[in-house]
Structure formats: structure tokens, C-alpha cells
């Protein structure tokens, strides 16, 4: 039995390209499922904050945020959002920047670490990004995060304690430090099998190809060891 391929993903809940990359990765892996020897993959998400100075409640829309934080004009911001909305649609995601509530994401990252310990990280990562980009929900306040966590089956009291104690803040910082050591300056960033780095929201086919390539390498190693 060949061990699963480990895919470590650095991303931010508030990163539109991260959700696109997530969906393309999933669709790329799904495309390999019918292979005679389909790759077995384990995915883990790691914390990255694109804008750690963002307040919990940003007053203004996404165009305002981009204009204020990048210095581009409102028209340029609108064009940027239109472009990413189109790319997201190609991935099957209906982005709603008109209702999006921009917020600080450090608490959401803490919650993802809690969810990982309880076997719910993948489900929660999907729910957080969907809530943020598709549904206009707030993902920066304790009460809102608790409600989302309960949806994936996490215990309400335990979630509240995890957030109020900030006991997962160190794990968030450790992820960020590891990203710095790897030289990761933008997300999404995928580390495949601990040796291949893939930057950006690559197309579906790229993820299928690398999964098959790495799985083939794993199989060759296993066959050599058995010989």
C-alpha cells in the first residue's frame, strides 16, 4: 500500500484566488479518481494572513478596501473584482463581492486549527470560504464563527473556549513562520509531497497532472523496495 500524497496548502479565508485554487485542486483530484491506480491524497490547510492589519469590522465595500489598501482607483478595483468573479465562475463559484463583509481572519485561522484537531478542518475550510465569498457572512467575530463551526459538527462550548482563550494563536503564527522560511509571499501556495511547490490558483489539469506524477513516483519507490 502506497502512502497518501500529502498536500499542504497555505491560504487565507479572505483570498479570492485561494478559494478558486481550492476548488481547482479538488476538481483536479476528482479527475484522477477513475484511474486504474488512483492517487490517494491527504490535504492540510495552513494559515496565511494577506492583510493582518484589517479591523474586525471594516466599514466599506470591497472596492473601498482595495482602493484604500492598494492605492488603485475605484474603477481599477471594480475591474479587478469583475475579473476574479469571472475566473471564480469558471470554477463553479458565484462570488458576491457586493455583499462581502471584509474582516480580519486570524480568528478564523485559529478555528481551522481547532477543527483540524477534531477531524473537521476540510469541512470548515469550505464552509468559511463559502460563507465569506458566496453568502456575505461575517467570518471575523466569535459568535459568527461559532455558528459556522457548529454547522460542521463541532461543539459550541469548546469552540467558544478555543476562540476566547486564543490558544491556537501560536499555531497560526507557526504556520506563518514556516511560510516565511519556505519563501512563500503570496497565496494560495501548495506544497506537494514536501518537495514540489505550486504557486497560485492553477488550472484543474495542472493539479491532476502533478497528482498522477507524484503518485507514479511513489509507486516506483514502493516497487523498488519490494523487489
Short mmCIF file of C-alpha atoms in Angstrom, two decimals:
data_model
loop_
_atom_site.label_atom_id
_atom_site.label_comp_id
_atom_site.label_asym_id
_atom_site.label_seq_id
_atom_site.Cartn_x
_atom_site.Cartn_y
_atom_site.Cartn_z
CA UNK A 1 0.00 0.00 0.00
CA UNK A 2 1.50 3.31 -1.09
CA UNK A 3 1.26 6.10 1.48
CA UNK A 4 -1.02 9.03 0.68
CA UNK A 5 0.39 12.08 -1.04
CA UNK A 6 0.47 14.98 1.42
CA UNK A 7 -0.64 18.35 0.05
CA UNK A 8 -0.02 21.28 2.36
CA UNK A 9 -1.93 24.40 1.37
CA UNK A 10 -1.13 27.90 2.61
CA UNK A 11 -4.16 30.11 2.13
CA UNK A 12 -6.29 32.87 3.62
CA UNK A 13 -10.05 32.72 4.01
CA UNK A 14 -10.27 36.25 2.58
CA UNK A 15 -8.19 35.42 -0.51
CA UNK A 16 -10.40 35.06 -3.61
CA UNK A 17 -7.71 33.15 -5.52
CA UNK A 18 -7.37 30.71 -2.61
CA UNK A 19 -10.97 29.56 -2.92
CA UNK A 20 -10.56 29.21 -6.69
CA UNK A 21 -7.34 27.26 -6.14
CA UNK A 22 -9.06 25.07 -3.57
CA UNK A 23 -11.85 24.20 -5.96
CA UNK A 24 -9.46 23.59 -8.87
CA UNK A 25 -7.37 21.29 -6.66
CA UNK A 26 -10.44 19.32 -5.65
CA UNK A 27 -11.67 19.04 -9.23
CA UNK A 28 -8.19 18.06 -10.40
CA UNK A 29 -8.02 15.27 -7.84
CA UNK A 30 -11.57 14.18 -8.70
CA UNK A 31 -10.45 13.79 -12.32
CA UNK A 32 -7.90 11.18 -11.23
CA UNK A 33 -10.44 9.11 -9.29
CA UNK A 34 -11.23 6.92 -12.29
CA UNK A 35 -7.58 5.99 -12.85
CA UNK A 36 -6.78 2.28 -12.50
CA UNK A 37 -4.40 3.26 -9.72
CA UNK A 38 -5.93 6.50 -8.46
CA UNK A 39 -3.75 8.73 -6.28
CA UNK A 40 -4.58 8.81 -2.58
CA UNK A 41 -4.23 12.31 -1.21
CA UNK A 42 -4.27 13.94 2.23
CA UNK A 43 -4.81 17.71 2.36
CA UNK A 44 -3.95 20.05 5.22
CA UNK A 45 -4.55 23.80 5.32
CA UNK A 46 -2.10 26.26 6.85
CA UNK A 47 -2.56 29.85 7.99
CA UNK A 48 -1.57 32.89 5.94
CA UNK A 49 -2.87 36.40 6.54
CA UNK A 50 -2.87 38.63 3.49
CA UNK A 51 -3.84 41.70 5.50
CA UNK A 52 -3.28 41.19 9.24
CA UNK A 53 -3.94 44.86 9.98
CA UNK A 54 -7.54 44.64 8.77
CA UNK A 55 -10.04 45.50 11.53
CA UNK A 56 -12.65 43.00 12.65
CA UNK A 57 -15.31 45.27 11.16
CA UNK A 58 -14.19 47.11 8.05
CA UNK A 59 -16.59 49.91 7.19
CA UNK A 60 -16.99 49.92 3.44
CA UNK A 61 -17.26 47.58 0.50
CA UNK A 62 -14.57 45.55 -1.24
CA UNK A 63 -13.93 48.32 -3.76
CA UNK A 64 -13.31 50.71 -0.85
CA UNK A 65 -10.96 48.22 0.76
CA UNK A 66 -8.90 47.65 -2.38
CA UNK A 67 -8.71 51.37 -3.09
CA UNK A 68 -7.58 52.21 0.43
CA UNK A 69 -5.07 49.39 0.84
CA UNK A 70 -3.53 49.17 -2.62
CA UNK A 71 -3.83 52.73 -3.83
CA UNK A 72 -5.65 51.81 -7.03
CA UNK A 73 -8.65 53.74 -8.26
CA UNK A 74 -12.22 52.61 -7.64
CA UNK A 75 -12.57 51.82 -11.34
CA UNK A 76 -9.42 49.68 -11.30
CA UNK A 77 -10.70 47.90 -8.21
CA UNK A 78 -14.02 47.23 -9.90
CA UNK A 79 -12.28 45.82 -12.97
CA UNK A 80 -10.12 43.60 -10.74
CA UNK A 81 -13.16 42.23 -8.94
CA UNK A 82 -15.00 41.65 -12.22
CA UNK A 83 -12.04 39.64 -13.49
CA UNK A 84 -11.74 37.44 -10.43
CA UNK A 85 -15.52 36.96 -10.39
CA UNK A 86 -15.30 35.61 -13.93
CA UNK A 87 -12.47 33.22 -13.06
CA UNK A 88 -14.39 32.07 -10.00
CA UNK A 89 -17.46 31.40 -12.14
CA UNK A 90 -15.35 29.15 -14.37
CA UNK A 91 -14.50 27.16 -11.24
CA UNK A 92 -18.20 26.91 -10.31
CA UNK A 93 -18.11 29.62 -7.63
CA UNK A 94 -20.59 32.52 -7.67
CA UNK A 95 -18.69 35.28 -5.88
CA UNK A 96 -20.73 38.09 -4.30
CA UNK A 97 -18.37 40.98 -3.68
CA UNK A 98 -21.41 43.26 -3.39
CA UNK A 99 -22.38 41.67 -0.05
CA UNK A 100 -18.95 40.56 1.17
CA UNK A 101 -18.03 41.66 4.72
CA UNK A 102 -14.30 42.32 4.82
CA UNK A 103 -12.76 41.37 8.16
CA UNK A 104 -9.65 40.22 9.95
CA UNK A 105 -9.16 36.47 9.53
CA UNK A 106 -6.84 35.50 12.39
CA UNK A 107 -9.71 34.06 14.49
CA UNK A 108 -10.91 32.02 11.52
CA UNK A 109 -7.41 30.59 11.18
CA UNK A 110 -7.36 29.73 14.89
CA UNK A 111 -10.67 27.95 14.41
CA UNK A 112 -9.27 25.94 11.50
CA UNK A 113 -6.51 24.66 13.77
CA UNK A 114 -9.11 23.64 16.36
CA UNK A 115 -11.11 21.95 13.60
CA UNK A 116 -8.01 20.08 12.42
CA UNK A 117 -7.56 18.58 15.88
CA UNK A 118 -11.16 17.42 15.71
CA UNK A 119 -11.06 15.99 12.19
CA UNK A 120 -13.17 18.75 10.63
CA UNK A 121 -10.63 21.07 9.00
CA UNK A 122 -11.55 20.36 5.38
CA UNK A 123 -15.27 20.78 6.02
CA UNK A 124 -14.74 24.02 7.93
CA UNK A 125 -12.35 25.50 5.35
CA UNK A 126 -15.00 25.02 2.69
CA UNK A 127 -17.75 26.46 4.88
CA UNK A 128 -15.70 29.53 5.85
CA UNK A 129 -14.82 30.40 2.26
CA UNK A 130 -18.35 29.79 1.07
CA UNK A 131 -19.74 31.95 3.87
CA UNK A 132 -17.32 34.75 3.05
CA UNK A 133 -17.34 34.85 -0.74
CA UNK A 134 -20.75 33.44 -1.64
CA UNK A 135 -23.08 34.29 1.24
CA UNK A 136 -21.84 37.60 2.64
CA UNK A 137 -21.48 36.22 6.16
CA UNK A 138 -19.11 37.65 8.75
CA UNK A 139 -16.15 35.34 9.48
CA UNK A 140 -14.27 37.52 11.96
CA UNK A 141 -16.47 37.61 15.07
CA UNK A 142 -16.69 34.91 17.72
CA UNK A 143 -20.47 34.42 17.55
CA UNK A 144 -20.47 34.11 13.75
CA UNK A 145 -17.53 31.71 13.78
CA UNK A 146 -19.13 29.58 16.48
CA UNK A 147 -22.30 29.29 14.40
CA UNK A 148 -20.32 28.14 11.37
CA UNK A 149 -18.29 25.66 13.42
CA UNK A 150 -21.45 24.11 14.85
CA UNK A 151 -22.66 23.55 11.26
CA UNK A 152 -19.78 21.12 10.66
CA UNK A 153 -20.44 19.29 13.93
CA UNK A 154 -18.02 20.99 16.33
CA UNK A 155 -19.06 21.51 19.94
CA UNK A 156 -20.29 25.05 20.63
CA UNK A 157 -18.81 25.40 24.11
CA UNK A 158 -15.45 24.00 23.02
CA UNK A 159 -15.32 26.35 20.04
CA UNK A 160 -16.08 29.37 22.23
CA UNK A 161 -13.34 28.40 24.65
CA UNK A 162 -10.84 27.84 21.85
CA UNK A 163 -11.52 31.30 20.43
CA UNK A 164 -11.71 33.20 23.73
CA UNK A 165 -8.50 31.65 25.06
CA UNK A 166 -6.61 32.28 21.80
CA UNK A 167 -4.79 29.01 22.48
CA UNK A 168 -4.42 28.32 18.77
CA UNK A 169 -2.84 31.69 18.00
CA UNK A 170 0.63 30.13 18.38
CA UNK A 171 -0.24 27.51 15.76
CA UNK A 172 -1.31 30.26 13.36
CA UNK A 173 1.99 32.07 13.90
CA UNK A 174 3.92 28.82 13.43
CA UNK A 175 2.27 28.31 10.03
CA UNK A 176 3.16 31.85 9.06
CA UNK A 177 6.75 31.40 10.15
CA UNK A 178 7.01 28.20 8.13
CA UNK A 179 5.66 30.07 5.11
CA UNK A 180 8.35 32.70 5.64
CA UNK A 181 11.04 30.02 5.80
CA UNK A 182 9.72 28.48 2.58
CA UNK A 183 9.81 31.90 0.92
CA UNK A 184 6.05 31.99 0.43
CA UNK A 185 4.98 35.59 -0.18
CA UNK A 186 1.58 35.01 -1.78
CA UNK A 187 -1.24 32.51 -1.61
CA UNK A 188 -2.56 30.05 -2.46
CA UNK A 189 0.64 28.05 -2.26
CA UNK A 190 0.67 24.28 -2.45
CA UNK A 191 3.50 22.05 -1.21
CA UNK A 192 3.15 18.62 -2.80
CA UNK A 193 4.72 15.68 -1.02
CA UNK A 194 7.07 18.01 0.81
CA UNK A 195 9.16 18.68 -2.30
CA UNK A 196 7.15 20.37 -5.05
CA UNK A 197 5.93 23.94 -4.65
CA UNK A 198 2.98 25.12 -6.72
CA UNK A 199 2.04 28.80 -6.56
CA UNK A 200 -1.30 30.34 -7.44
CA UNK A 201 -4.72 29.09 -8.47
CA UNK A 202 -3.52 26.65 -11.11
CA UNK A 203 -5.97 25.13 -13.59
CA UNK A 204 -7.68 21.84 -12.86
CA UNK A 205 -5.48 19.95 -15.30
CA UNK A 206 -2.29 21.07 -13.56
CA UNK A 207 -3.40 19.54 -10.29
CA UNK A 208 -4.42 16.29 -11.99
CA UNK A 209 -1.05 16.09 -13.69
CA UNK A 210 1.07 16.63 -10.60
CA UNK A 211 -1.02 14.22 -8.53
CA UNK A 212 -0.50 11.50 -11.14
CA UNK A 213 3.19 12.33 -11.43
CA UNK A 214 3.85 12.16 -7.70
CA UNK A 215 1.72 9.03 -7.30
CA UNK A 216 3.75 7.38 -10.07
CA UNK A 217 6.96 8.32 -8.28
CA UNK A 218 5.60 6.87 -5.05
CA UNK A 219 4.64 3.63 -6.81
CA UNK A 220 8.11 3.26 -8.34
CA UNK A 221 9.73 3.69 -4.95
CA UNK A 222 7.39 1.12 -3.40
CA UNK A 223 8.03 -1.38 -6.21
CA UNK A 224 11.79 -0.92 -5.88
CA UNK A 225 11.59 -1.51 -2.13
CA UNK A 226 9.58 -4.71 -2.67
CA UNK A 227 11.95 -6.05 -5.34
#
